[in-house]
mmCIF file of C-alpha atoms and ligand atoms in Angstrom:
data_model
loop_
_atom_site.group_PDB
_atom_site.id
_atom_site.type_symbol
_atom_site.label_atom_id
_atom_site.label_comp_id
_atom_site.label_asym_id
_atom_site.label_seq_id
_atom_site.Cartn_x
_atom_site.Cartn_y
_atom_site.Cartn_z
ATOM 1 C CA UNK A 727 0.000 0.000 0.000
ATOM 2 C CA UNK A 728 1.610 3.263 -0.708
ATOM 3 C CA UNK A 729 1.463 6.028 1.776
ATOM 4 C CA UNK A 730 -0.372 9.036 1.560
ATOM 5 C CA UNK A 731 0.947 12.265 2.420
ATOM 6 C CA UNK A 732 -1.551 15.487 2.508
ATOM 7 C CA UNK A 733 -0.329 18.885 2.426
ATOM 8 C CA UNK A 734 -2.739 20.864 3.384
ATOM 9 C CA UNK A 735 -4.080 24.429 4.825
ATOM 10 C CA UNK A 736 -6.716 26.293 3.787
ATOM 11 C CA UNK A 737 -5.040 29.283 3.890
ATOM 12 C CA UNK A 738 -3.408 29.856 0.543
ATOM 13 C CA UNK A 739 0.207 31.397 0.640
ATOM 14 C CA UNK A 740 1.694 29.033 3.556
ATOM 15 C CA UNK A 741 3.622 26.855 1.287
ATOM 16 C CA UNK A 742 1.898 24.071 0.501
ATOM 17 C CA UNK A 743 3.032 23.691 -2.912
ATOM 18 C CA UNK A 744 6.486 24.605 -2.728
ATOM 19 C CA UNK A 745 6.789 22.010 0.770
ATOM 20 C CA UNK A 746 4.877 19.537 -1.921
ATOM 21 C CA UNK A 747 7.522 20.028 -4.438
ATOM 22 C CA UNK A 748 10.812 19.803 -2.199
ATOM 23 C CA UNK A 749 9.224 16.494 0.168
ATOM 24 C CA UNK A 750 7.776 14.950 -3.294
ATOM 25 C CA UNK A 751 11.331 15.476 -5.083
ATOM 26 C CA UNK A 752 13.268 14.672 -2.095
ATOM 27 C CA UNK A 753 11.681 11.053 -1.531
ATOM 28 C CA UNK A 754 12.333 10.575 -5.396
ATOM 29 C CA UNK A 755 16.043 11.388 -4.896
ATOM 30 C CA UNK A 756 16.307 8.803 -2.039
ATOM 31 C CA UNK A 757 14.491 6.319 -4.493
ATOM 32 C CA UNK A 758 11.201 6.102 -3.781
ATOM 33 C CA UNK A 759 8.504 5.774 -6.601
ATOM 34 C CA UNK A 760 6.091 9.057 -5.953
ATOM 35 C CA UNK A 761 2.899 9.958 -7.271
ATOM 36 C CA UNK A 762 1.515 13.299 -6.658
ATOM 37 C CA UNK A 763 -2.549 14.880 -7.087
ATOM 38 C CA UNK A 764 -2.671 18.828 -7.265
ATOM 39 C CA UNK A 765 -6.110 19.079 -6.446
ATOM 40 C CA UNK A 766 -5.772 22.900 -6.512
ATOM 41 C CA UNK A 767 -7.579 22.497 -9.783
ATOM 42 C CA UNK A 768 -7.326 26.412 -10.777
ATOM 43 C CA UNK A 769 -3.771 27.461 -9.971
ATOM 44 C CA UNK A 770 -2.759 24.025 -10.667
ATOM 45 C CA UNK A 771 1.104 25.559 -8.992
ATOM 46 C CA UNK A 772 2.160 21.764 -8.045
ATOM 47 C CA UNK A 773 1.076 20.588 -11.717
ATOM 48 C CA UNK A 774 3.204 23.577 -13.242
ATOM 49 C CA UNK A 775 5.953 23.029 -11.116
ATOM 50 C CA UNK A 776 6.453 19.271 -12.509
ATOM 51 C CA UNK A 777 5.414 20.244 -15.809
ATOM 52 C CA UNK A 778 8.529 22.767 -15.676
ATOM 53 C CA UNK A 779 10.481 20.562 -14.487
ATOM 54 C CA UNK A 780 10.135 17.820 -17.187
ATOM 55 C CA UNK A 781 10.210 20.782 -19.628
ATOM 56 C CA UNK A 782 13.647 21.764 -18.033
ATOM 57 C CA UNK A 783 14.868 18.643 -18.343
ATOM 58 C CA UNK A 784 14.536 17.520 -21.835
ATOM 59 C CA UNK A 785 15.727 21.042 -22.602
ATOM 60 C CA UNK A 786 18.820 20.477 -20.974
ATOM 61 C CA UNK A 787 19.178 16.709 -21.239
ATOM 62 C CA UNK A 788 19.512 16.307 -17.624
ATOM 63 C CA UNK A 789 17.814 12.944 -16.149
ATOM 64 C CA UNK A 790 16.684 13.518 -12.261
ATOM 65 C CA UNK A 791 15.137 11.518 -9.888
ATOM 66 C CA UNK A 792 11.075 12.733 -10.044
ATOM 67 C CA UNK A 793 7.888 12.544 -8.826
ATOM 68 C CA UNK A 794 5.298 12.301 -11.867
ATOM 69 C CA UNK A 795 1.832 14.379 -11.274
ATOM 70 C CA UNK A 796 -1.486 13.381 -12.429
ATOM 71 C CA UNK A 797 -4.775 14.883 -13.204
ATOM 72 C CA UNK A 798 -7.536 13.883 -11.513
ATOM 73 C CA UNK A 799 -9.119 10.925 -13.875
ATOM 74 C CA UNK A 800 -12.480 12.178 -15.866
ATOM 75 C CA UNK A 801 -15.182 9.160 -14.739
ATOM 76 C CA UNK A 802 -18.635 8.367 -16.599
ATOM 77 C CA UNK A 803 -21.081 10.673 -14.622
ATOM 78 C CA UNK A 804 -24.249 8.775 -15.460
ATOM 79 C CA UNK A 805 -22.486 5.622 -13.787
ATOM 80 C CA UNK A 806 -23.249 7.548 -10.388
ATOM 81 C CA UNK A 807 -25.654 6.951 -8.101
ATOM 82 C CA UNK A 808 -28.308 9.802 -6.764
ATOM 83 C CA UNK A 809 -26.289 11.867 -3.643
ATOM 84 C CA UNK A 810 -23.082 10.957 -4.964
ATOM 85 C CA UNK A 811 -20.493 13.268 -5.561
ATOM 86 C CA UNK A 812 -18.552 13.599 -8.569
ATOM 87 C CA UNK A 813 -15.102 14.733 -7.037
ATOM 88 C CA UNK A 814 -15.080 11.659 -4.414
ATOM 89 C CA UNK A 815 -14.916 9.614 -7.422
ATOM 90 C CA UNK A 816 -12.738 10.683 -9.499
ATOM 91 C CA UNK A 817 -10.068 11.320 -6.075
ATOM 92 C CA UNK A 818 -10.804 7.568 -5.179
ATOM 93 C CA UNK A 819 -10.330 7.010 -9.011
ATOM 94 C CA UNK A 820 -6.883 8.577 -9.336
ATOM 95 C CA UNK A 821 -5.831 6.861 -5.762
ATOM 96 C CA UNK A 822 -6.355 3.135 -7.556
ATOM 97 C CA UNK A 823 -4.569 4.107 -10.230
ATOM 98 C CA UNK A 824 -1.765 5.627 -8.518
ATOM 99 C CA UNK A 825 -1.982 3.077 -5.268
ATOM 100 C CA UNK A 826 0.033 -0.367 -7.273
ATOM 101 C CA UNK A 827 2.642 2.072 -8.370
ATOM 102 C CA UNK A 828 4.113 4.019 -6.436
ATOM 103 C CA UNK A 829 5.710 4.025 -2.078
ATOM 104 C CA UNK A 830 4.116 7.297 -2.093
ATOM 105 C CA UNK A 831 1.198 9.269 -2.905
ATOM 106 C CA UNK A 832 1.503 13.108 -2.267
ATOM 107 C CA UNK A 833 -1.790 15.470 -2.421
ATOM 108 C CA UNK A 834 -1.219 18.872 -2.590
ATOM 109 C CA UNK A 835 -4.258 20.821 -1.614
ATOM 110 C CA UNK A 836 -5.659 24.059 -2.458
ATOM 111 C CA UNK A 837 -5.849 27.001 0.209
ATOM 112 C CA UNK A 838 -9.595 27.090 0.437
ATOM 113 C CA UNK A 839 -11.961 25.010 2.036
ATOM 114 C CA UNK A 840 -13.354 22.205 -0.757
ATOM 115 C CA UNK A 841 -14.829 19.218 -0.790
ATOM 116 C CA UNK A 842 -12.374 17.763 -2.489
ATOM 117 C CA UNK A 843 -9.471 18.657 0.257
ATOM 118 C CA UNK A 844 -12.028 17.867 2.631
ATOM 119 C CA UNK A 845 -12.203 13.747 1.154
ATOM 120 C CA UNK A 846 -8.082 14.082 0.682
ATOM 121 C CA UNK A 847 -8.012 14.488 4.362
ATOM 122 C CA UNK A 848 -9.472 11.551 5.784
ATOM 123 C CA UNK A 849 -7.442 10.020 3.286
ATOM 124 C CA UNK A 850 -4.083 11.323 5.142
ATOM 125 C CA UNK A 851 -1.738 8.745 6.353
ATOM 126 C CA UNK A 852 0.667 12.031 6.793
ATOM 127 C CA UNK A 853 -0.871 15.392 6.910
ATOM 128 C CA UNK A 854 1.470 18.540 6.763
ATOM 129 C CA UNK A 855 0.481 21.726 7.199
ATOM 130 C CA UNK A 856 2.621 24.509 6.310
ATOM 131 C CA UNK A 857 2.302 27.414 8.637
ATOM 132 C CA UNK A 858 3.331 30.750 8.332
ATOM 133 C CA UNK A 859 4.725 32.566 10.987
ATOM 134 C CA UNK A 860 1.684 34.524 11.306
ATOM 135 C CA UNK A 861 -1.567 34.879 13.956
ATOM 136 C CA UNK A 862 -3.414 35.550 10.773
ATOM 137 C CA UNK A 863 -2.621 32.226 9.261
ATOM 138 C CA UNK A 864 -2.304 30.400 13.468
ATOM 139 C CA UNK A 865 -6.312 31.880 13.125
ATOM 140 C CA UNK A 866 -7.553 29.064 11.261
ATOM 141 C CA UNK A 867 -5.776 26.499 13.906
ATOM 142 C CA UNK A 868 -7.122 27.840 16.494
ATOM 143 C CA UNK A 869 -8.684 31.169 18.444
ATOM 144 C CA UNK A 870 -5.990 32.845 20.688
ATOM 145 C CA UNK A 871 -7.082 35.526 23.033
ATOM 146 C CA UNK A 872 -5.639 39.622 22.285
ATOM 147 C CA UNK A 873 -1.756 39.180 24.073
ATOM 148 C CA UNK A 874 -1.384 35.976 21.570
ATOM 149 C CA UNK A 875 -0.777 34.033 24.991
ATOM 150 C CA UNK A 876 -4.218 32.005 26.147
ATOM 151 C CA UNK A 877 -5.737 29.130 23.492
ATOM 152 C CA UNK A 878 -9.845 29.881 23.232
ATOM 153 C CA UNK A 879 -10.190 27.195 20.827
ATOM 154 C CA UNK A 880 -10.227 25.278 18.322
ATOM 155 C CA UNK A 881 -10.853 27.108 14.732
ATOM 156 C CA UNK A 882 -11.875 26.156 11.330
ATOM 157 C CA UNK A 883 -9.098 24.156 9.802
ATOM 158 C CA UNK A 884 -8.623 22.343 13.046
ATOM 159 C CA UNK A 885 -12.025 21.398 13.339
ATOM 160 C CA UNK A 886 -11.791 20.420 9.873
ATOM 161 C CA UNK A 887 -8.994 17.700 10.773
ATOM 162 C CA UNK A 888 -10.859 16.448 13.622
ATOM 163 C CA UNK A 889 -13.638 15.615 11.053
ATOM 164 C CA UNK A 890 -11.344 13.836 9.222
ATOM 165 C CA UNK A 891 -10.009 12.073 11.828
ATOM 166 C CA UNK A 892 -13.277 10.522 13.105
ATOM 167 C CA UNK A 893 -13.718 9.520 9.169
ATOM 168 C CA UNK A 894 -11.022 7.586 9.524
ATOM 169 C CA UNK A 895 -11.983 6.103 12.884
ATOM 170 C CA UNK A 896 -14.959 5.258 12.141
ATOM 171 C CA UNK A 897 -13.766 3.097 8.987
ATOM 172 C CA UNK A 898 -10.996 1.622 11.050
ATOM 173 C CA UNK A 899 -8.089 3.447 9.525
ATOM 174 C CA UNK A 900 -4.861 4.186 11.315
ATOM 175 C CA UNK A 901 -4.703 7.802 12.784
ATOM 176 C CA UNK A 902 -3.676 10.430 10.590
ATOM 177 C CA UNK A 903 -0.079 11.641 11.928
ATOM 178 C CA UNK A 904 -0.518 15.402 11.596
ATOM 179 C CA UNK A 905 2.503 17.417 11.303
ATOM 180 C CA UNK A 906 2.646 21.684 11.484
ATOM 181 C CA UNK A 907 5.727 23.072 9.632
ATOM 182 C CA UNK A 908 6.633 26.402 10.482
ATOM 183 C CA UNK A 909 7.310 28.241 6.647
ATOM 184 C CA UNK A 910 8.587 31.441 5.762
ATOM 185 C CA UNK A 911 10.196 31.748 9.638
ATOM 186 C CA UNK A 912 12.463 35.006 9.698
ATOM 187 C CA UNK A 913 16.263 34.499 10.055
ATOM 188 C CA UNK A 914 16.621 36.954 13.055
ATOM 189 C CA UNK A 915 15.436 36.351 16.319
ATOM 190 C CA UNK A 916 11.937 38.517 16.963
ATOM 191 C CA UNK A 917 9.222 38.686 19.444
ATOM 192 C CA UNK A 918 6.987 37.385 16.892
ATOM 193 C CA UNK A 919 8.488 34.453 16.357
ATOM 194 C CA UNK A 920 8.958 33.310 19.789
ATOM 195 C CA UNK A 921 4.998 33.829 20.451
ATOM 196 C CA UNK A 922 4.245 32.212 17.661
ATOM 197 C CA UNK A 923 6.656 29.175 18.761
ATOM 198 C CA UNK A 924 4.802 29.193 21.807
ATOM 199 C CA UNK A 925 1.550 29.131 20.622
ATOM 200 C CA UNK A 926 2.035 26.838 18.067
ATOM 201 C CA UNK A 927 3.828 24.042 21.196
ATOM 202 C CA UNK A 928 0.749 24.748 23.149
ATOM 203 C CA UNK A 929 -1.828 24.063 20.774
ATOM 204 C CA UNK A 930 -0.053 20.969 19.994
ATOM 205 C CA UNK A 931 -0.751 19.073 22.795
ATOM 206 C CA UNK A 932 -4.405 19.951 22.658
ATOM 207 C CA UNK A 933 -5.373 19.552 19.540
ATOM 208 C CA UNK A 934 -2.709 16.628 18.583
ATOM 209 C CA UNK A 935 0.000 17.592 16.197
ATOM 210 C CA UNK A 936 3.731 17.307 16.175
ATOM 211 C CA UNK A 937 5.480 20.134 15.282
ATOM 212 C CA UNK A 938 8.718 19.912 12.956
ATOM 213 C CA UNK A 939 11.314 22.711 11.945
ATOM 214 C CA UNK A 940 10.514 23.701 8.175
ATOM 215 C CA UNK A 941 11.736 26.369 6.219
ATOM 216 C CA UNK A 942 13.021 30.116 6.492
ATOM 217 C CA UNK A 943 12.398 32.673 4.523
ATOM 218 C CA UNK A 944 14.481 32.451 1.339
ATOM 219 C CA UNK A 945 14.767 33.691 -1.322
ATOM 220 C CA UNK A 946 16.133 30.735 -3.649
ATOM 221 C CA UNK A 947 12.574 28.992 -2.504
ATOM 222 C CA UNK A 948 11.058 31.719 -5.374
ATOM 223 C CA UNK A 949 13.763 31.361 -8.116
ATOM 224 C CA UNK A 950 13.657 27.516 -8.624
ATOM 225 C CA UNK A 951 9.901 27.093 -9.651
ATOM 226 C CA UNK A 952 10.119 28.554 -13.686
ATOM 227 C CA UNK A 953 13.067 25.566 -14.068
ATOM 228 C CA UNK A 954 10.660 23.280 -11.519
ATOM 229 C CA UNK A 955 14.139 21.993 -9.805
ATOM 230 C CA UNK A 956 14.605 21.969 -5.940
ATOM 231 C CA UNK A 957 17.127 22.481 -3.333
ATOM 232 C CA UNK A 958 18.532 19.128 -3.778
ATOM 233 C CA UNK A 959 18.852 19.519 -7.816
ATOM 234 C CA UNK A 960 21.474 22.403 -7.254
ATOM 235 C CA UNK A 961 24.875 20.295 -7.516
ATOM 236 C CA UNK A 962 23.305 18.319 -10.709
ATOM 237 C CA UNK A 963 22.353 21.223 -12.566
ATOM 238 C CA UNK A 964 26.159 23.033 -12.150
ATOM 239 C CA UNK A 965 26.251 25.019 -9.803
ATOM 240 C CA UNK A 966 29.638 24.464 -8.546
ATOM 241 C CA UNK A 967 29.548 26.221 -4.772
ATOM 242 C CA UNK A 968 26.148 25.980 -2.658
ATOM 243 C CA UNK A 969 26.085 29.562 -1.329
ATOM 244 C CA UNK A 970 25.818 29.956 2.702
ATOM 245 C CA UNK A 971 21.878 30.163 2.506
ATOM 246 C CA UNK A 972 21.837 27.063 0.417
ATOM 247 C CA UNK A 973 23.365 25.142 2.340
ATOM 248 C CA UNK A 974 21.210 26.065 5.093
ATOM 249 C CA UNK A 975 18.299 25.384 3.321
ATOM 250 C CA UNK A 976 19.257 22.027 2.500
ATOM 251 C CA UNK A 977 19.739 21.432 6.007
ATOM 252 C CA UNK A 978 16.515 22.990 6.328
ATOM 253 C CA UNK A 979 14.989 20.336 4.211
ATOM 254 C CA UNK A 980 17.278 17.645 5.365
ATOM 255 C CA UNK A 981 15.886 18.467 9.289
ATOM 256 C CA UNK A 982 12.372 18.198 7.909
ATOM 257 C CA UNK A 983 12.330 15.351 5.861
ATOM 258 C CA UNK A 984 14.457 13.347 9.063
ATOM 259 C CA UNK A 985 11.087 14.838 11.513
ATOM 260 C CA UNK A 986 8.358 13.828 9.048
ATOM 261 C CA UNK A 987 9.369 10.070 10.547
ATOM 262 C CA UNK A 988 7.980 8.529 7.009
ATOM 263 C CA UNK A 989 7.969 4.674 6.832
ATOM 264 C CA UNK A 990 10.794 3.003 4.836
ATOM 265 C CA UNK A 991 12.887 6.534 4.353
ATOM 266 C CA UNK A 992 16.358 7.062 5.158
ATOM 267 C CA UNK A 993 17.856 10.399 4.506
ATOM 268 C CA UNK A 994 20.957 10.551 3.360
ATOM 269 C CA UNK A 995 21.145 13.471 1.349
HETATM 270 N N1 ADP B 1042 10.397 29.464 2.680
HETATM 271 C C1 ADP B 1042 10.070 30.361 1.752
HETATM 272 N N2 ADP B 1042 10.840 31.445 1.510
HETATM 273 C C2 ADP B 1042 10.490 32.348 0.591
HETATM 274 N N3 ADP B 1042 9.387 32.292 -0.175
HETATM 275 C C3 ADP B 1042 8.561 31.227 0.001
HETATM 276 C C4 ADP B 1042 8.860 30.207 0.962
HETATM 277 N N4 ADP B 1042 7.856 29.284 0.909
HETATM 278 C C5 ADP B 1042 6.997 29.707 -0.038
HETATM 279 N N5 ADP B 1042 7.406 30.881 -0.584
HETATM 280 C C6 ADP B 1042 6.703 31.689 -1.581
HETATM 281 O O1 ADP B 1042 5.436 32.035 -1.011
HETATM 282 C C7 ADP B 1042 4.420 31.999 -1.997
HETATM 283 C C8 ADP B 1042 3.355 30.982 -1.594
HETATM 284 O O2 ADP B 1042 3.917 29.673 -1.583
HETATM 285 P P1 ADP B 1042 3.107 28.421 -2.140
HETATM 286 O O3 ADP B 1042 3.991 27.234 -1.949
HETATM 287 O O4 ADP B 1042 2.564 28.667 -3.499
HETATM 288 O O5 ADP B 1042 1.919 28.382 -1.066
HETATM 289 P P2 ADP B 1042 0.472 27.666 -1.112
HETATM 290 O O6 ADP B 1042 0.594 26.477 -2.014
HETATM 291 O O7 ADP B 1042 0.220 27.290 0.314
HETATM 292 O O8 ADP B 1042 -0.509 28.677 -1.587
HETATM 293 C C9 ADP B 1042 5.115 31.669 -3.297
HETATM 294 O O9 ADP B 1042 5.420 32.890 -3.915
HETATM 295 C C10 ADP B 1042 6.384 30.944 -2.861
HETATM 296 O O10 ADP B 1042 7.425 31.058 -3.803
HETATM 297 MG MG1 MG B 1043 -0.531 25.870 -3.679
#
């Protein structure tokens, strides 16, 4: 059975698709057969990423280790029965097909709240959510009170999970290992950032995620996308000295992928 990771947050802008990219690529690199669903069906940023990439690489003749993406399968609508949905049929549909092939199945989700995220999340073996460092964004976790100190509650996207989890209870699934990534964190130390570490270790307890370092704000993270490559692509594609923030960022990347704990994976990268 291949394992499905969900990256998800309905808040668009965290870094879902660019964590997608570099955890998708990075399993590839360390041999693993990956499959991966952009079911951000307008902005599509996951499916243009890949589809850069494999334009990049026949341009340049380079062969990398990849993860393929695939469109959601188009299924016989009249075949359905009355109250069922379209979208949980063609995501089941593209799961069977991708399911005997690959270790991996990555879904990269789209920041609003769908239906189709919705299903992908009960589906979760893995669920990441990219978080910036933010109360705006920490507002759809949860509800903190005005000094950014006291939990009130459970918000939207959290309650959201919790759905998903019973889903998954219900049908006698394994629990859904939910992961927050901090993204976009700023390099120098600020108040900011050490409320929002608190908060975020608080609410973890309570609301039952593990939190694992992720990635700082960088610039490179914006360059690579038009050539789809990732951190871990740098050395292949020439460049000859990995400049002090690239090295950190592989590190970066490297830290995360060793805290996502995903069966079967050994970095050594
Ligand atoms: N760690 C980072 N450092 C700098 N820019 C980042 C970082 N992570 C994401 N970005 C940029 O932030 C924007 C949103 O990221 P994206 O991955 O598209 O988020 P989402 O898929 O959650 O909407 C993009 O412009 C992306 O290049
Ligand atoms: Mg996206």
């Amino acid at each position: 059975m291949a394992h499905i990771i969900v990256v998800g947050n309905e808040k668009g802008g965290a870094g879902k698709s660019t964590v997608s990219m570099h955890v998708a690529s990075a399993l590839a690199r360390l041999g693993h057969k990956v499959g991966t669903l952009d079911l951000d069906l307008r902005q599509r940023t996951m499916g243009r990423y890949v589809e850069n990439r494999q334009a990049f690489l026949k341009k340049s003749g380079l062969d990398l280790p990849s993860a393929t993406c695939h469109d959601l399968p188009e299924i016989d609508q009249s075949a359905l029965k009355p109250g069922e949905n379209v979208y949980d049929h063609r995501l089941s549909a593209a799961i069977a097909r991708l399911e005997p092939e690959n270790d991996f199945i990555l879904i990269d989700c789209p920041g609003s709240h769908t239906r189709l995220s919705q299903v992908a999340h009960s589906l979760a073996d893995t669920l990441i959510t990219p978080l910036n460092d933010s109360f705006v964004d920490f507002d759809l976790l949860a509800r903190i009170d005005a000094r950014g100190e006291k939990i009130l509650g459970p918000s939207v996207y959290s309650e959201m999970v919790w759905n998903a989890r019973q889903l998954r209870a219900q049908a006698g699934l394994k629990p859904i290992d939910w992961v927050v990534i901090r993204n976009r964190v700023g390099t120098q130390r600020m108040v900011n950032k050490e409320k929002m570490q608190r908060a975020i270790d608080m609410l973890s307890s309570r609301i039952g995620f593990r939190v694992a370092p992720g990635f700082s704000e960088r610039v490179v993270f914006r360059e690579l996308f038009p050539r789809g490559l990732t951190l871990l692509d740098l050395k292949d594609i020439g460049v000859k000295q990995l400049n002090i923030s690239n090295i950190a960022a592989r590190q970066e990347l490297r830290d995360m992928m060793k805290a996502l704990k995903l069966p079967g994976v050994e970095i050594d990268f």
